[in-house]
């Protein structure tokens, strides 16, 4: 009896210890976040184990997070939903039933998940698209691009580029009753990365005659130069997206080779090529004081000229859109950038906002002092967070005014 009680007490203490992670006071619903995070961490450990024993690739196990949430294309009173393909790339289209006005706005959306996970068909993204379609009376094109580790850069980029280019044809826009002057690209996290990259590249494509009106980037990943920015340091162990996972996503985007991952983790993946680009992501210059805080700047170092040859793409602007000169930024459309204080990617977004403003682009930078990476994804019971709902409604409000 006594030993059973002791065992129960001990295992409860262990469980509580596992779940309990001290979280910043500014974050709301901290216990719920701790529980969600404990589930994510447990799955992460399972994925590590699976990889260790050679059962399945780490990301294949993590993909469970996506597959359990998949929903079909079901229409409702407000929106007609359909799965189709644009030039062979799968998309889910949300068409509002309200046919007034005759020409609608459109948002081309790219989901998050570190280029490895996630799906347009996941319930949280499905809900976001429905809400955007209904409240903005807009056609939403949500792209089901290919994922790593099966597909590496530039496949993800090429898929979204193909869709955006296809949709921006006048006859296609007309078929969907979309106003060519009111098309947005948007995405969160890795999807924000893809949206930013497409917005840059498509403006140089002579075959594309319709311009994007706005880009809306929700906590985007934007640079591969420095994985030691103040936000990477401050939020190294934050829920949902610890630094190890973000760096793993980056390395998987390019290659499954663990030597790249190890170099990136040590921030010693620089090459001759990247040295010339590092001023585009120099946080000691590009971050306002309130984000630099007490951190001291160490130039991302390491000498390994081999890397760029072996792993193409790491410093390609289609993968890291912060790494372009001002001349490529100037013509970009009006921009909405969301950053969260408790997010390793905070400084990527802040630096992009700084650089776009310096290049004369109109930028709305919305920084949440009380939020974490991935918050907008948590919009369904029991993992719904008030802050996520608030961010979604601000995002839609911005599009209502600017698109
Ligand atoms: C991984 O990359 C390293 C260094 O770039 C190289 O030496 C090694 O052969 C690669 N391993 C595989 C399995 O391709
Ligand atoms: C970043 O900016 C600082 C301050 O201007 C400078 O000393 C440093 O050399 C720069 N680093 C890189 C890698 O450009």
Coordinates of C-alpha atoms and ligand atoms in Angstrom, one line a residue:
X1 CA 0.0 0.0 0.0
X2 CA 2.7 2.4 1.1
X3 CA 4.9 1.6 -1.9
X4 CA 1.9 2.0 -4.3
X5 CA 1.2 5.5 -2.9
X6 CA 4.8 6.4 -3.1
X7 CA 4.9 5.2 -6.8
X8 CA 1.8 7.3 -7.6
X9 CA 3.3 10.4 -5.8
X10 CA 6.6 9.9 -7.6
X11 CA 5.1 9.5 -11.0
X12 CA 2.8 12.5 -10.5
X13 CA 5.7 14.6 -9.5
X14 CA 7.7 13.4 -12.6
X15 CA 4.7 14.1 -14.8
X16 CA 4.2 17.6 -13.3
X17 CA 7.9 18.2 -13.7
X18 CA 7.8 17.1 -17.4
X19 CA 4.8 19.3 -18.1
X20 CA 5.8 22.3 -16.1
X21 CA 8.0 24.8 -17.9
X22 CA 8.3 28.3 -16.5
X23 CA 6.7 30.5 -19.1
X24 CA 6.9 34.3 -19.3
X25 CA 4.2 36.1 -17.3
X26 CA 3.1 38.0 -20.4
X27 CA 1.7 34.9 -22.0
X28 CA -1.9 34.1 -21.2
X29 CA -3.4 30.6 -20.7
X30 CA 0.0 29.4 -19.5
X31 CA -1.1 26.0 -18.2
X32 CA -2.9 25.2 -21.5
X33 CA 0.2 26.2 -23.4
X34 CA 2.4 24.0 -21.1
X35 CA 0.1 21.0 -21.8
X36 CA 0.1 21.5 -25.5
X37 CA 3.9 21.9 -25.4
X38 CA 4.3 18.7 -23.4
X39 CA 2.4 16.8 -26.1
X40 CA 4.5 18.4 -28.8
X41 CA 7.7 17.5 -26.9
X42 CA 6.6 14.0 -26.3
X43 CA 6.0 13.5 -29.9
X44 CA 9.4 15.0 -30.6
X45 CA 11.0 12.5 -28.3
X46 CA 9.2 9.7 -30.0
X47 CA 10.4 11.0 -33.4
X48 CA 14.0 11.1 -32.2
X49 CA 13.7 7.6 -30.9
X50 CA 12.2 6.4 -34.1
X51 CA 15.0 8.0 -36.0
X52 CA 17.6 6.6 -33.7
X53 CA 16.5 3.0 -34.2
X54 CA 16.1 3.5 -37.9
X55 CA 12.3 3.1 -37.9
X56 CA 11.1 6.3 -39.6
X57 CA 12.5 9.7 -40.4
X58 CA 12.0 12.3 -37.7
X59 CA 9.6 14.3 -39.8
X60 CA 7.5 11.3 -40.8
X61 CA 6.6 10.8 -37.1
X62 CA 6.0 14.5 -36.5
X63 CA 3.7 14.4 -39.5
X64 CA 1.1 12.8 -37.2
X65 CA 0.3 16.3 -36.0
X66 CA -0.9 17.1 -39.5
X67 CA -2.6 13.9 -40.5
X68 CA -4.9 13.7 -37.4
X69 CA -6.3 17.2 -38.3
X70 CA -7.1 16.7 -42.0
X71 CA -10.6 17.6 -43.1
X72 CA -12.4 17.2 -46.4
X73 CA -13.5 20.0 -48.7
X74 CA -16.9 20.6 -47.3
X75 CA -19.0 23.5 -48.4
X76 CA -21.3 25.5 -46.0
X77 CA -23.9 28.3 -46.3
X78 CA -21.2 30.9 -46.8
X79 CA -18.5 29.2 -48.8
X80 CA -18.2 26.6 -51.6
X81 CA -15.0 24.6 -51.0
X82 CA -13.3 22.5 -53.7
X83 CA -10.0 20.6 -54.1
X84 CA -8.5 21.1 -57.5
X85 CA -5.1 21.6 -59.2
X86 CA -3.5 24.7 -60.8
X87 CA -0.9 23.5 -63.3
X88 CA -0.7 20.2 -61.5
X89 CA -0.2 21.7 -58.1
X90 CA -3.0 20.8 -55.7
X91 CA -4.9 23.7 -54.2
X92 CA -8.0 24.0 -52.0
X93 CA -10.3 26.8 -53.3
X94 CA -12.8 28.7 -51.1
X95 CA -15.3 30.6 -53.1
X96 CA -17.7 32.8 -51.2
X97 CA -21.4 32.2 -52.0
X98 CA -22.2 35.9 -51.8
X99 CA -21.9 37.1 -55.4
X100 CA -21.8 40.8 -54.6
X101 CA -19.8 42.7 -55.6
X102 CA -19.3 41.2 -59.0
X103 CA -15.5 41.3 -58.6
X104 CA -14.0 39.9 -55.4
X105 CA -10.7 40.1 -53.7
X106 CA -8.4 37.0 -53.5
X107 CA -5.8 35.7 -51.0
X108 CA -3.3 33.1 -52.1
X109 CA -2.4 31.3 -48.8
X110 CA 0.6 29.2 -47.9
X111 CA 0.4 27.2 -44.7
X112 CA 3.1 26.8 -42.1
X113 CA 5.0 23.7 -40.9
X114 CA 8.6 24.3 -41.5
X115 CA 8.5 23.1 -45.2
X116 CA 8.1 19.6 -43.7
X117 CA 4.7 19.5 -42.0
X118 CA 1.3 21.0 -42.3
X119 CA -1.4 21.0 -45.0
X120 CA -4.0 23.4 -46.5
X121 CA -6.4 20.6 -45.5
X122 CA -5.7 20.8 -41.7
X123 CA -8.6 22.0 -39.7
X124 CA -6.9 25.1 -38.4
X125 CA -6.0 26.3 -41.9
X126 CA -9.4 25.2 -43.3
X127 CA -11.1 27.3 -40.6
X128 CA -8.8 30.3 -41.2
X129 CA -9.5 30.1 -45.0
X130 CA -13.3 29.9 -44.4
X131 CA -13.2 32.9 -42.1
X132 CA -11.1 34.9 -44.5
X133 CA -13.4 34.0 -47.4
X134 CA -16.5 34.9 -45.5
X135 CA -15.4 38.0 -43.8
X136 CA -13.5 39.5 -46.7
X137 CA -15.9 38.1 -49.3
X138 CA -12.7 36.9 -51.0
X139 CA -11.6 33.9 -53.0
X140 CA -9.0 32.0 -51.0
X141 CA -6.5 29.7 -52.8
X142 CA -4.8 27.5 -50.2
X143 CA -1.8 25.7 -51.6
X144 CA -0.9 22.1 -51.0
X145 CA 2.8 22.3 -51.9
X146 CA 5.2 19.4 -51.6
X147 CA 7.1 18.8 -48.4
X148 CA 10.5 17.7 -47.1
X149 CA 12.1 15.3 -46.4
X150 CA 10.7 13.8 -49.6
X151 CA 11.1 17.0 -51.5
X152 CA 13.7 19.7 -50.9
X153 CA 14.2 23.3 -51.9
X154 CA 13.3 24.6 -54.5
X155 CA 10.3 22.2 -54.9
X156 CA 8.2 24.0 -52.2
X157 CA 9.0 27.4 -53.7
X158 CA 8.4 26.2 -57.2
X159 CA 5.0 24.8 -56.3
X160 CA 3.7 28.0 -54.8
X161 CA 5.3 30.1 -57.6
X162 CA 3.5 27.9 -60.1
X163 CA 0.1 28.5 -58.4
X164 CA 0.6 32.2 -58.0
X165 CA 1.7 32.7 -61.6
X166 CA -1.2 30.5 -62.8
X167 CA -3.8 32.5 -60.8
X168 CA -2.5 35.9 -61.9
X169 CA -3.6 35.3 -65.5
X170 CA -6.4 37.6 -66.4
X171 CA -8.6 34.8 -67.8
X172 CA -8.2 32.7 -64.7
X173 CA -9.0 35.7 -62.4
X174 CA -12.1 36.3 -64.5
X175 CA -13.2 32.7 -64.1
X176 CA -13.1 33.2 -60.4
X177 CA -14.6 36.7 -60.6
X178 CA -11.6 38.2 -58.9
X179 CA -10.5 41.8 -59.3
X180 CA -7.0 41.8 -60.7
X181 CA -6.1 44.8 -58.6
X182 CA -7.0 43.1 -55.3
X183 CA -4.9 39.9 -55.0
X184 CA -2.8 39.2 -51.9
X185 CA -0.2 36.6 -51.1
X186 CA -0.1 35.5 -47.5
X187 CA 1.2 32.7 -45.2
X188 CA 2.4 31.9 -41.7
X189 CA 5.9 30.7 -40.6
X190 CA 7.3 28.7 -43.5
X191 CA 4.3 29.8 -45.5
X192 CA 5.2 33.4 -44.7
X193 CA 8.7 32.6 -46.0
X194 CA 7.2 31.3 -49.3
X195 CA 4.8 34.2 -49.6
X196 CA 7.7 36.7 -49.2
X197 CA 9.9 34.8 -51.6
X198 CA 7.1 34.6 -54.3
X199 CA 6.3 38.3 -53.9
X200 CA 10.0 39.2 -54.6
X201 CA 10.5 36.8 -57.5
X202 CA 7.2 37.3 -59.4
X203 CA 7.8 41.1 -59.8
X204 CA 10.7 40.2 -62.1
X205 CA 8.7 37.7 -64.2
X206 CA 7.9 39.4 -67.5
X207 CA 5.2 36.9 -68.3
X208 CA 3.2 38.1 -65.3
X209 CA 1.1 41.1 -66.0
X210 CA -1.0 41.4 -62.9
X211 CA 0.6 42.7 -59.7
X212 CA 0.2 41.5 -56.2
X213 CA -1.6 44.2 -54.1
X214 CA -0.4 43.2 -50.7
X215 CA 1.7 40.6 -48.8
X216 CA 0.6 39.6 -45.3
X217 CA 3.4 37.7 -43.5
X218 CA 2.6 36.0 -40.2
X219 CA 5.7 35.3 -38.1
X220 CA 7.7 34.4 -41.2
X221 CA 11.1 32.7 -41.4
X222 CA 13.3 34.9 -43.6
X223 CA 17.0 34.3 -43.2
X224 CA 19.6 31.5 -43.0
X225 CA 22.6 33.7 -42.1
X226 CA 22.3 33.8 -38.3
X227 CA 20.5 31.4 -36.0
X228 CA 21.8 33.3 -33.0
X229 CA 19.8 36.5 -33.2
X230 CA 18.5 37.8 -29.8
X231 CA 15.1 36.1 -30.5
X232 CA 16.8 32.8 -31.2
X233 CA 18.7 33.1 -27.9
X234 CA 15.8 34.4 -25.8
X235 CA 13.3 31.9 -27.1
X236 CA 15.6 28.9 -27.5
X237 CA 13.3 26.7 -25.4
X238 CA 9.9 28.3 -26.0
X239 CA 6.9 26.1 -26.5
X240 CA 5.8 25.0 -30.0
X241 CA 9.0 26.0 -31.8
X242 CA 12.2 25.6 -29.9
X243 CA 15.4 26.6 -31.7
X244 CA 16.4 22.9 -32.3
X245 CA 13.2 22.3 -34.2
X246 CA 13.4 25.5 -36.3
X247 CA 17.0 24.8 -37.3
X248 CA 16.0 21.2 -38.1
X249 CA 13.3 22.5 -40.4
X250 CA 15.8 24.8 -42.1
X251 CA 18.3 22.1 -42.7
X252 CA 15.6 19.6 -43.9
X253 CA 14.4 22.1 -46.4
X254 CA 17.7 21.8 -48.1
X255 CA 19.0 18.4 -47.3
X256 CA 18.7 15.4 -45.0
X257 CA 22.4 15.4 -44.4
X258 CA 23.0 15.7 -40.7
X259 CA 26.3 17.5 -41.2
X260 CA 24.4 20.5 -42.4
X261 CA 22.1 20.3 -39.4
X262 CA 25.0 20.2 -37.0
X263 CA 26.7 23.2 -38.6
X264 CA 23.5 25.2 -38.6
X265 CA 23.0 24.3 -34.9
X266 CA 26.4 25.7 -34.2
X267 CA 25.8 28.7 -36.4
X268 CA 29.0 27.8 -38.2
X269 CA 27.5 27.1 -41.6
X270 CA 28.7 30.4 -43.2
X271 CA 30.5 30.2 -46.6
X272 CA 32.3 32.7 -48.8
X273 CA 28.9 33.3 -50.5
X274 CA 27.1 34.1 -47.2
X275 CA 29.8 36.5 -46.0
X276 CA 28.9 38.8 -48.7
X277 CA 25.2 38.7 -47.7
X278 CA 25.6 39.0 -44.0
X279 CA 25.0 42.7 -43.8
X280 CA 21.4 42.1 -45.1
X281 CA 20.7 40.2 -41.8
X282 CA 23.0 42.1 -39.4
X283 CA 20.8 42.4 -36.4
X284 CA 23.2 44.8 -34.6
X285 CA 22.2 47.3 -37.2
X286 CA 18.7 46.2 -38.2
X287 CA 17.0 45.6 -34.9
X288 CA 15.7 48.5 -32.9
X289 CA 17.1 48.7 -29.3
X290 CA 14.0 47.2 -27.7
X291 CA 14.7 43.9 -29.6
X292 CA 18.5 43.9 -29.3
X293 CA 18.2 44.0 -25.5
X294 CA 21.3 43.0 -23.6
X295 CA 22.6 40.5 -26.3
X296 CA 25.9 41.2 -27.8
X297 CA 26.6 40.8 -31.5
X298 CA 28.8 38.0 -32.7
X299 CA 29.3 37.9 -36.5
X300 CA 28.1 34.5 -37.7
X301 CA 31.3 32.8 -38.4
X302 CA 33.0 29.6 -39.5
X303 CA 35.0 29.0 -42.6
X304 CA 33.6 26.3 -44.8
X305 CA 33.6 27.2 -48.4
X306 CA 32.6 23.7 -49.4
X307 CA 29.2 23.9 -48.0
X308 CA 27.6 26.1 -50.6
X309 CA 28.7 23.8 -53.4
X310 CA 27.3 20.7 -51.7
X311 CA 24.1 22.1 -50.4
X312 CA 22.6 24.4 -53.0
X313 CA 20.0 26.9 -51.9
X314 CA 21.0 27.7 -48.3
X315 CA 21.6 31.4 -49.2
X316 CA 19.3 31.6 -52.2
X317 CA 16.9 34.5 -51.8
X318 CA 14.0 32.2 -52.9
X319 CA 14.7 30.4 -49.6
X320 CA 15.9 33.4 -47.5
X321 CA 14.1 36.5 -48.9
X322 CA 15.8 38.8 -46.3
X323 CA 19.1 38.2 -48.2
X324 CA 18.5 40.6 -51.1
X325 CA 19.7 44.1 -51.8
X326 CA 17.5 47.1 -51.4
X327 CA 16.8 47.4 -55.1
X328 CA 14.8 44.1 -54.9
X329 CA 12.8 45.4 -52.0
X330 CA 11.7 48.8 -53.4
X331 CA 9.0 47.6 -55.7
X332 CA 7.4 45.3 -53.2
X333 CA 3.7 45.7 -52.4
X334 CA 2.3 47.1 -49.2
X335 CA 3.2 44.7 -46.4
X336 CA 1.8 43.4 -43.1
X337 CA 4.2 41.7 -40.8
X338 CA 3.3 39.9 -37.6
X339 CA 5.9 39.1 -35.0
X340 CA 5.6 37.6 -31.6
X341 CA 7.9 38.3 -28.6
X342 CA 8.2 34.7 -27.6
X343 CA 9.3 33.3 -31.0
X344 CA 12.7 32.4 -32.3
X345 CA 11.7 34.0 -35.6
X346 CA 10.7 37.3 -34.1
X347 CA 13.9 39.1 -35.3
X348 CA 13.6 37.7 -38.9
X349 CA 10.3 39.6 -39.2
X350 CA 11.5 42.7 -37.4
X351 CA 14.6 42.9 -39.6
X352 CA 12.5 42.5 -42.7
X353 CA 10.1 45.3 -41.5
X354 CA 13.2 47.6 -40.9
X355 CA 14.6 46.9 -44.3
X356 CA 11.3 47.2 -46.2
X357 CA 10.7 50.6 -44.5
X358 CA 14.2 51.8 -45.3
X359 CA 13.5 50.8 -49.0
X360 CA 10.3 52.9 -49.0
X361 CA 7.7 50.1 -48.8
X362 CA 4.6 50.8 -46.8
X363 CA 4.8 48.4 -43.9
X364 CA 2.4 47.6 -41.0
X365 CA 4.4 45.8 -38.4
X366 CA 2.2 44.3 -35.7
X367 CA 4.3 43.0 -32.8
X368 CA 2.6 41.0 -30.1
X369 CA 4.2 41.3 -26.7
X370 CA 2.0 38.5 -25.4
X371 CA 2.2 35.8 -28.0
X372 CA 4.2 32.8 -29.2
X373 CA 5.0 31.1 -32.5
X374 CA 2.1 29.2 -34.1
X375 CA -0.6 31.0 -32.1
X376 CA -3.0 31.4 -35.0
X377 CA -3.0 27.6 -35.6
X378 CA -4.5 27.1 -32.2
X379 CA -8.0 28.0 -33.1
X380 CA -10.0 24.9 -32.3
X381 CA -11.2 23.4 -29.1
X382 CA -9.5 22.2 -26.8
X383 CA -6.3 23.8 -28.1
X384 CA -7.8 27.3 -28.8
X385 CA -6.0 30.3 -27.4
X386 CA -7.6 33.8 -27.0
X387 CA -4.4 35.4 -28.4
X388 CA -4.6 33.3 -31.6
X389 CA -8.2 34.4 -32.2
X390 CA -7.2 38.0 -31.6
X391 CA -4.3 37.8 -34.1
X392 CA -6.6 36.2 -36.7
X393 CA -9.1 39.0 -36.3
X394 CA -6.4 41.7 -36.6
X395 CA -5.0 40.0 -39.7
X396 CA -8.4 39.9 -41.3
X397 CA -9.1 43.5 -40.3
X398 CA -5.8 44.6 -41.9
X399 CA -6.8 42.8 -45.2
X400 CA -10.2 44.4 -45.1
X401 CA -8.7 47.8 -45.0
X402 CA -5.7 47.3 -47.3
X403 CA -6.7 44.6 -49.9
Ligands
LIG1 C1 27.1 15.1 -45.9 O1 27.9 16.3 -46.1 C2 29.2 16.1 -45.7 C3 29.9 17.5 -45.8 O2 29.3 18.4 -46.7 C4 29.9 15.1 -46.7 O3 31.2 15.0 -46.3 C5 29.1 13.8 -46.5 O4 29.6 12.9 -47.4 C6 27.6 14.0 -46.7 N1 26.9 12.7 -46.4 C7 26.1 12.1 -47.2 C8 25.4 10.9 -46.6 O5 25.8 12.6 -48.3
LIG2 C1 27.3 44.2 -38.5 O1 27.3 45.5 -38.1 C2 28.3 45.9 -37.2 C3 28.1 47.3 -36.8 O2 28.0 48.2 -37.9 C4 29.7 45.7 -37.8 O3 30.7 46.0 -36.8 C5 29.8 44.2 -38.2 O4 31.0 44.0 -38.9 C6 28.6 43.8 -39.1 N1 28.7 42.4 -39.4 C7 28.5 41.9 -40.6 C8 28.7 40.4 -40.7 O5 28.2 42.5 -41.6

